[in-house]
mmCIF file of C-alpha atoms in Angstrom:
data_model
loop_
_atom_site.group_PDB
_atom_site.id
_atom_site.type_symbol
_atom_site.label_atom_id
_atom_site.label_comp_id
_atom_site.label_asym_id
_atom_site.label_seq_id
_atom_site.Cartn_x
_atom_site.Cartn_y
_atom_site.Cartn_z
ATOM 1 C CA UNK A 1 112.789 -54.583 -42.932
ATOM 2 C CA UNK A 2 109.329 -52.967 -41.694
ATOM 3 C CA UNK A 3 108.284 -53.311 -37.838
ATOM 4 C CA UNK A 4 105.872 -55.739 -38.116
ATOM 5 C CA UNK A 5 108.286 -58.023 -40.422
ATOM 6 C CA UNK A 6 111.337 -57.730 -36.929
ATOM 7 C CA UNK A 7 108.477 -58.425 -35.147
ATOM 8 C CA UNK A 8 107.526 -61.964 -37.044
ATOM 9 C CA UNK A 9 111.286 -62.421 -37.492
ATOM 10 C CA UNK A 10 111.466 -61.979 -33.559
ATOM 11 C CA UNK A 11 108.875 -64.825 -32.726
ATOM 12 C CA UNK A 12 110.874 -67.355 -34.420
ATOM 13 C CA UNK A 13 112.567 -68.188 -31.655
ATOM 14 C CA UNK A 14 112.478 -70.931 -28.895
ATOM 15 C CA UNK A 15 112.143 -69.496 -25.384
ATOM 16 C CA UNK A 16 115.143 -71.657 -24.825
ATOM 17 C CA UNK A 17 116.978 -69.241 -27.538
ATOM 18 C CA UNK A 18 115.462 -66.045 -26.217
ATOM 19 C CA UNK A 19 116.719 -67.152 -22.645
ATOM 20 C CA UNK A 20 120.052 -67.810 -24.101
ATOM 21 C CA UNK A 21 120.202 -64.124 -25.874
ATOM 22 C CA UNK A 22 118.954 -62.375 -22.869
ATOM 23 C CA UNK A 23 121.741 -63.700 -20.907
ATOM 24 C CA UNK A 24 124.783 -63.232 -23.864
ATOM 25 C CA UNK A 25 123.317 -59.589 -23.837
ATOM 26 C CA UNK A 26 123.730 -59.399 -20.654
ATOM 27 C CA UNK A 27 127.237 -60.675 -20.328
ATOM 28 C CA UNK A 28 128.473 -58.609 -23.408
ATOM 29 C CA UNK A 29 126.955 -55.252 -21.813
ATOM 30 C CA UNK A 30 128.421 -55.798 -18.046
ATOM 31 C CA UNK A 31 131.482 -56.720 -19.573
ATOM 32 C CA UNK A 32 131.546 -53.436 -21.792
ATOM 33 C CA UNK A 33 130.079 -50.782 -19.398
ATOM 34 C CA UNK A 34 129.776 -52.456 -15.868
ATOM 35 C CA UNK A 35 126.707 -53.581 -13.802
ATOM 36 C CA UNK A 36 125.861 -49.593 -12.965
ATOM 37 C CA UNK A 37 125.360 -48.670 -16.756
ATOM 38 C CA UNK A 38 123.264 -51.399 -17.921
ATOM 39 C CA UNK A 39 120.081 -50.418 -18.511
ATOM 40 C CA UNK A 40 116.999 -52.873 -19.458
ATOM 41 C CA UNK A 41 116.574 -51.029 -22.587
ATOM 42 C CA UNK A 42 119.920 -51.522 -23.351
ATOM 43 C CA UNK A 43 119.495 -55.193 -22.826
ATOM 44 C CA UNK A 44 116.214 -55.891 -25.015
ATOM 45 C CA UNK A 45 118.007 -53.976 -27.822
ATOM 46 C CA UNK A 46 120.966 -56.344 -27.548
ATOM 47 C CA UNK A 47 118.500 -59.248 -26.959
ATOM 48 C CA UNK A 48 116.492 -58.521 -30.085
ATOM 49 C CA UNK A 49 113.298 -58.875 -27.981
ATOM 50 C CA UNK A 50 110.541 -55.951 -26.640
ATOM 51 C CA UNK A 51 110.530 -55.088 -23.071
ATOM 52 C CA UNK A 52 107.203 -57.092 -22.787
ATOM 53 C CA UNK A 53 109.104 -60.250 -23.401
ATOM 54 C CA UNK A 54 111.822 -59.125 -20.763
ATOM 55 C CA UNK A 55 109.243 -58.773 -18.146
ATOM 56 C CA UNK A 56 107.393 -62.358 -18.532
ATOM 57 C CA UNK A 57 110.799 -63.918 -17.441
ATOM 58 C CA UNK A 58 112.006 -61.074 -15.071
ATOM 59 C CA UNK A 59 110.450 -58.782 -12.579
ATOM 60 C CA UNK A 60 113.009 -56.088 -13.020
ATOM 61 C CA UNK A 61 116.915 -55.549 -14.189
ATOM 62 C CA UNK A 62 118.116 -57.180 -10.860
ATOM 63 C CA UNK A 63 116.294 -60.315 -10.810
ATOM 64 C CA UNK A 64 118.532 -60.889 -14.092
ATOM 65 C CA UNK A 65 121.841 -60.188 -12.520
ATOM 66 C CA UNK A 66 120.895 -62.082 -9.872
ATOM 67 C CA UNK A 67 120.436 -65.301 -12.448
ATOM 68 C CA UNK A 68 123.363 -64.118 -14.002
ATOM 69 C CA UNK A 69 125.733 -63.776 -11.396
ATOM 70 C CA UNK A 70 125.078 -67.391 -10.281
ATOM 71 C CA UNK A 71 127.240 -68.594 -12.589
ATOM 72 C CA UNK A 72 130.257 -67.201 -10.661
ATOM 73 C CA UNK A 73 129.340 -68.606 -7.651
ATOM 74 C CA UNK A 74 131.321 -71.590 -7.655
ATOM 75 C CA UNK A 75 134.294 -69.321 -10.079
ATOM 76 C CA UNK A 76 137.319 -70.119 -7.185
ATOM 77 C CA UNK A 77 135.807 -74.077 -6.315
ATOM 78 C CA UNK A 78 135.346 -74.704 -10.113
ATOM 79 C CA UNK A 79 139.746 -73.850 -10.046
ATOM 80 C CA UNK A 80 140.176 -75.735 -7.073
ATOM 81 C CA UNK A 81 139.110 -78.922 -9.032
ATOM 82 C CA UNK A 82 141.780 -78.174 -11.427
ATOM 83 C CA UNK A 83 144.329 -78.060 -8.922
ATOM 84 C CA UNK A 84 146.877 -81.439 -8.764
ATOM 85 C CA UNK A 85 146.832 -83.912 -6.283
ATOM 86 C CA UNK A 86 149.094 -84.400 -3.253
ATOM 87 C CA UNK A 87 150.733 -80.884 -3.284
ATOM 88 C CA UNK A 88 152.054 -79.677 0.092
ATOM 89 C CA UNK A 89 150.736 -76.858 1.541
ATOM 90 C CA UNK A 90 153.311 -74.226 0.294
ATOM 91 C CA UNK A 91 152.895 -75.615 -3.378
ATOM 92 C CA UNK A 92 149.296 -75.227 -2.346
ATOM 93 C CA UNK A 93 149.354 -72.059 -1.550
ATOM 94 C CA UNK A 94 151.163 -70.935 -4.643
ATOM 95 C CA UNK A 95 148.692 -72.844 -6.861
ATOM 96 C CA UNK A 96 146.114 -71.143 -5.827
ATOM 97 C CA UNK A 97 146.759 -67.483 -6.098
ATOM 98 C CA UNK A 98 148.840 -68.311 -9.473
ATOM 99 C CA UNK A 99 146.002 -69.214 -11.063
ATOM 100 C CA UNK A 100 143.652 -66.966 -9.204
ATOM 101 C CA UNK A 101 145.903 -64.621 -11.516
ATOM 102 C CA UNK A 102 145.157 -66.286 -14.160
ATOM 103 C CA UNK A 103 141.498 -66.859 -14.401
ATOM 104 C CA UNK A 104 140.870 -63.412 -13.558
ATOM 105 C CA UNK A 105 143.351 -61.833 -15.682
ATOM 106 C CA UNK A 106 140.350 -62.633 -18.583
ATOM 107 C CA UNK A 107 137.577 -62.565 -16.795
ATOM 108 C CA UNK A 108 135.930 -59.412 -17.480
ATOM 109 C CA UNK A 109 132.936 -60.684 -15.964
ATOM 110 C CA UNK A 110 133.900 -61.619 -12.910
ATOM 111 C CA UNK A 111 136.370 -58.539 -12.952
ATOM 112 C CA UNK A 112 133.224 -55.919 -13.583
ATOM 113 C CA UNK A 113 131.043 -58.349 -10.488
ATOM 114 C CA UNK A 114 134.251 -57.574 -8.161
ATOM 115 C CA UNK A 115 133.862 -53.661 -8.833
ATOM 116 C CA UNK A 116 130.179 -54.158 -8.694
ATOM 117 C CA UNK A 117 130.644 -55.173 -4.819
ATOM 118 C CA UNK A 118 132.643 -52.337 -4.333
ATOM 119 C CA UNK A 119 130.786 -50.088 -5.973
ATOM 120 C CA UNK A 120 127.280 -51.217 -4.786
ATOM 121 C CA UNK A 121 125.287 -52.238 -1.422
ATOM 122 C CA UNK A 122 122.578 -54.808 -2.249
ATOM 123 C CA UNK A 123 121.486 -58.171 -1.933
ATOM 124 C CA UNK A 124 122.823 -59.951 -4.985
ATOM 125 C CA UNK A 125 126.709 -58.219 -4.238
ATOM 126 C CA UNK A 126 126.233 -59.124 -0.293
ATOM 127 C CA UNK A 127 125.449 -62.873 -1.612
ATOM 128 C CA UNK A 128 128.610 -63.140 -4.181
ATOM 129 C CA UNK A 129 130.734 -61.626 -2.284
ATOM 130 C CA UNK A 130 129.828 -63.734 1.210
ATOM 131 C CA UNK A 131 129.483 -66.966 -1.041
ATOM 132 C CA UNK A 132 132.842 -66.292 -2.045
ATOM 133 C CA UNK A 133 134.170 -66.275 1.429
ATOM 134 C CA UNK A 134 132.338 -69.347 2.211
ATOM 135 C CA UNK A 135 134.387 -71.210 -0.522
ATOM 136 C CA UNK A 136 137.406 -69.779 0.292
ATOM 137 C CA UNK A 137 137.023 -71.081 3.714
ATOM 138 C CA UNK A 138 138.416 -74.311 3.438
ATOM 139 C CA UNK A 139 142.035 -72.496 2.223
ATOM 140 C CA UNK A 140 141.875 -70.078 5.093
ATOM 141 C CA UNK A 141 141.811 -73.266 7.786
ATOM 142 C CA UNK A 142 144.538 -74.962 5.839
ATOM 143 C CA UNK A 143 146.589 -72.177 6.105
ATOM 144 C CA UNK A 144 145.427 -71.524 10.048
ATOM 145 C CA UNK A 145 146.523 -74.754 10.509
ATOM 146 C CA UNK A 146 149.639 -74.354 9.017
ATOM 147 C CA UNK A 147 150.690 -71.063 10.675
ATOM 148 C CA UNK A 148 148.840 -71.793 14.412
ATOM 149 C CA UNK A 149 152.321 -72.651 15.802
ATOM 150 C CA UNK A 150 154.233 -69.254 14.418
ATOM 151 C CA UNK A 151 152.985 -65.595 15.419
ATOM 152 C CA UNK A 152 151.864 -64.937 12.095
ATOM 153 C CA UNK A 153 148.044 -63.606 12.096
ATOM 154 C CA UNK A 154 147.728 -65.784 8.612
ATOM 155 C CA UNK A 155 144.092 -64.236 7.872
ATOM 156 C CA UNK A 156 145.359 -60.607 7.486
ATOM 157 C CA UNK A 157 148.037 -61.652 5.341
ATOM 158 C CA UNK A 158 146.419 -63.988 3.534
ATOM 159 C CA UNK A 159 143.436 -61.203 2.769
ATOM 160 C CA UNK A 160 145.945 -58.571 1.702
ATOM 161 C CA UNK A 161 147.582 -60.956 -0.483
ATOM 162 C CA UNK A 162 144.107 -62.165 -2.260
ATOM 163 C CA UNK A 163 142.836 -58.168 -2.318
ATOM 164 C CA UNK A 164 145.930 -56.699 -3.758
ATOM 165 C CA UNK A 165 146.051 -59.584 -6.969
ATOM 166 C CA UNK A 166 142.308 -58.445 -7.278
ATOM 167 C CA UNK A 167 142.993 -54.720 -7.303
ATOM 168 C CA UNK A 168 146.499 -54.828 -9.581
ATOM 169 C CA UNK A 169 144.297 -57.028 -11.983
ATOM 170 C CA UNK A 170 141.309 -54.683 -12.289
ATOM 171 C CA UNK A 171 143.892 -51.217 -12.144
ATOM 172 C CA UNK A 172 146.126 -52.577 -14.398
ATOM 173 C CA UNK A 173 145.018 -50.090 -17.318
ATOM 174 C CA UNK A 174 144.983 -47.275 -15.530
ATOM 175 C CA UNK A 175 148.403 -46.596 -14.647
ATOM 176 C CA UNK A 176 151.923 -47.962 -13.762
ATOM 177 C CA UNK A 177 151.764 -49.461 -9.727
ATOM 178 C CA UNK A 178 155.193 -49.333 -7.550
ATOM 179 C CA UNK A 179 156.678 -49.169 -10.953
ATOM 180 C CA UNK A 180 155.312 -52.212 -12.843
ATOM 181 C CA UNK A 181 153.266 -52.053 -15.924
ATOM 182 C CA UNK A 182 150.897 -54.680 -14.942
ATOM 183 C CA UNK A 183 149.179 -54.698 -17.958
ATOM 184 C CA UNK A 184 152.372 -56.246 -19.936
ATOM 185 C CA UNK A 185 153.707 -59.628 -20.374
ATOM 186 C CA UNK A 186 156.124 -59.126 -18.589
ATOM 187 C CA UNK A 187 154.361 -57.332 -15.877
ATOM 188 C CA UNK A 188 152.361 -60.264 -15.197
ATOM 189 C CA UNK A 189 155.041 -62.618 -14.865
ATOM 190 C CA UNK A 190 156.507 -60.214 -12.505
ATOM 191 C CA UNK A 191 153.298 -60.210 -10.166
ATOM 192 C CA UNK A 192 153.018 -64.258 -10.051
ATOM 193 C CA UNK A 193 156.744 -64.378 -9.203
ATOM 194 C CA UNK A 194 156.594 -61.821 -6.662
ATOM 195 C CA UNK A 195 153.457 -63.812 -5.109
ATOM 196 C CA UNK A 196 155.307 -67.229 -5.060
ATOM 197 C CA UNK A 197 158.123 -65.816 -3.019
ATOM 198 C CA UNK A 198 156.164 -63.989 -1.065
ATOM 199 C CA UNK A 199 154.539 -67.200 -0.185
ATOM 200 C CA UNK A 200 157.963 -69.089 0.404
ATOM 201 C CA UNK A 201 159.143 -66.496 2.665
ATOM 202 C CA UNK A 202 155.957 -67.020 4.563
ATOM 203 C CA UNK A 203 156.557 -70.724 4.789
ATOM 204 C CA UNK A 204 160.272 -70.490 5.419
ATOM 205 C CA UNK A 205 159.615 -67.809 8.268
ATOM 206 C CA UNK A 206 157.412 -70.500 10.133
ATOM 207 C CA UNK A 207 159.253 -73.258 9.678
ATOM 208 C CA UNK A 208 162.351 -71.531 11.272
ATOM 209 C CA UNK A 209 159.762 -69.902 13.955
ATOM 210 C CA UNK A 210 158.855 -73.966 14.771
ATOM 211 C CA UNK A 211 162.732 -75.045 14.757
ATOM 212 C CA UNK A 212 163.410 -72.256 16.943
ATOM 213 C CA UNK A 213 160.649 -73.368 19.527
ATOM 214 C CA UNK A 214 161.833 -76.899 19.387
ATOM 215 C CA UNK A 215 165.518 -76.116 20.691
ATOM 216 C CA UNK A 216 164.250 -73.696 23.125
ATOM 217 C CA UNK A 217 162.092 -76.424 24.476
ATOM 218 C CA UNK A 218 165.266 -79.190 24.126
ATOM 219 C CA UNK A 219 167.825 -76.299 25.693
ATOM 220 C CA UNK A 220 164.557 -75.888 28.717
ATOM 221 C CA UNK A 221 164.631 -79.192 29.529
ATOM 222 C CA UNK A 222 168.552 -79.433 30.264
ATOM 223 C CA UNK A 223 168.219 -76.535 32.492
ATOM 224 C CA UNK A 224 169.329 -73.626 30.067
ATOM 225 C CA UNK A 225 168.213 -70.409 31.519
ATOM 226 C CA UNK A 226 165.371 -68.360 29.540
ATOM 227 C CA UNK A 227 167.973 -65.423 29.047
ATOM 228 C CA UNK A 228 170.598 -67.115 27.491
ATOM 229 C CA UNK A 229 167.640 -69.131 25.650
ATOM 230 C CA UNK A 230 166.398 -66.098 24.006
ATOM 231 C CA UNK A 231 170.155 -64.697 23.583
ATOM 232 C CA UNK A 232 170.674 -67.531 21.211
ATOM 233 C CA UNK A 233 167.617 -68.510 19.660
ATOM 234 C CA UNK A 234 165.537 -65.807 19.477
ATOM 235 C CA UNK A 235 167.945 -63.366 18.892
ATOM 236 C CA UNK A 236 166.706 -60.506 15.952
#
């Protein structure tokens, strides 16, 4: 096919369809090579359209990621809304980052947006990455609420936990971690058990840290001396 016949072929197209390539070029290329490598070349190639045509809908290469990345902005609310109703805050808990597990397992998008942030200082990764915090905020004051009453710092924890499923999910290819091939079956059954009973010994240490308190106060109030108090309740 001559130039000027790819060229005809080329104008066939609705805006509407030449939006929609732009952006499945777009997605296909981060999720091969990462945000770093694309280039806008790269892109119009994949789009089957000349840079020209690039430029009337986008200044530059980052005013498309920035319209592209938009559609993971509401990637952890869109699961909440799949979660069930009326689960307790353990089983809440344990929802969550099981199926924070699972959504990203796939996701090479959102996989290759998480090492963007890492990777790269700008606006668009300071907005994900702060919007993402912003949804996750209203799991961080359930679980402050939960864990005010024990002397558990919950927000540490409950960072490391989030971080490290993000990190064994995105280094699972490169190598075996503690042991584990993470990027088996098996592997990955391994990692969401190991998260729910993490989470149940969190919940279990609190609730005996709140028993505990409650007979110290009972033993307190019939005159029971702080010493032997903390002899036999608080005893390690």
């Amino acid at each position: 096919m001559s130039e000027e016949n790819e060229k005809k072929r080329r104008t066939r197209r609705t805006q509407i369809a030449i939006e929609r390539d732009v952006l499945k070029a777009v997605e296909e290329l981060i999720e091969e090579v990462g945000f770093r490598n694309v280039t806008l070349t790269g892109v119009a190639e994949r789009a089957r359209i000349e840079p020209a045509v690039f430029y009337r809908r986008y200044a530059n290469l980052d005013e498309l990621f920035d319209h592209y990345t938009h559609k993971y902005d509401y990637w952890l609310a869109n699961l909440a809304e799949q979660m069930p109703k009326n689960l307790n805050e353990e089983d809440t808990l344990k929802w969550v980052l099981q199926n924070l597990i699972q959504a990203l397992w796939n996701n090479k998008g959102m996989q290759q947006l998480l090492i963007w942030e890492l990777s790269d200082d700008n606006p668009i990764t300071r907005r994900t990455a702060g919007l993402r915090e912003m949804i996750n905020d209203s799991l961080i004051q359930l679980l402050e609420q939960k864990f005010k009453e024990s002397n558990l710092d919950i927000n540490p924890i409950a960072a490391t936990i989030i971080s490290g499923i993000y990190y064994l999910v995105l280094h699972r290819k490169r190598s075996l971690f503690c042991r584990v091939d993470f990027n088996t079956r098996d592997g990955k059954e391994r990692l969401k058990t190991g998260i729910e009973q993490l989470a149940t010994l969190l919940f279990n240490y609190t609730s005996q840290q709140v028993e505990n308190q409650r007979i110290a106060d009972r033993l307190r109030a019939q005159g029971v001396s702080e010493e032997i108090i903390a002899s036999c309740v608080f005893q390690k």
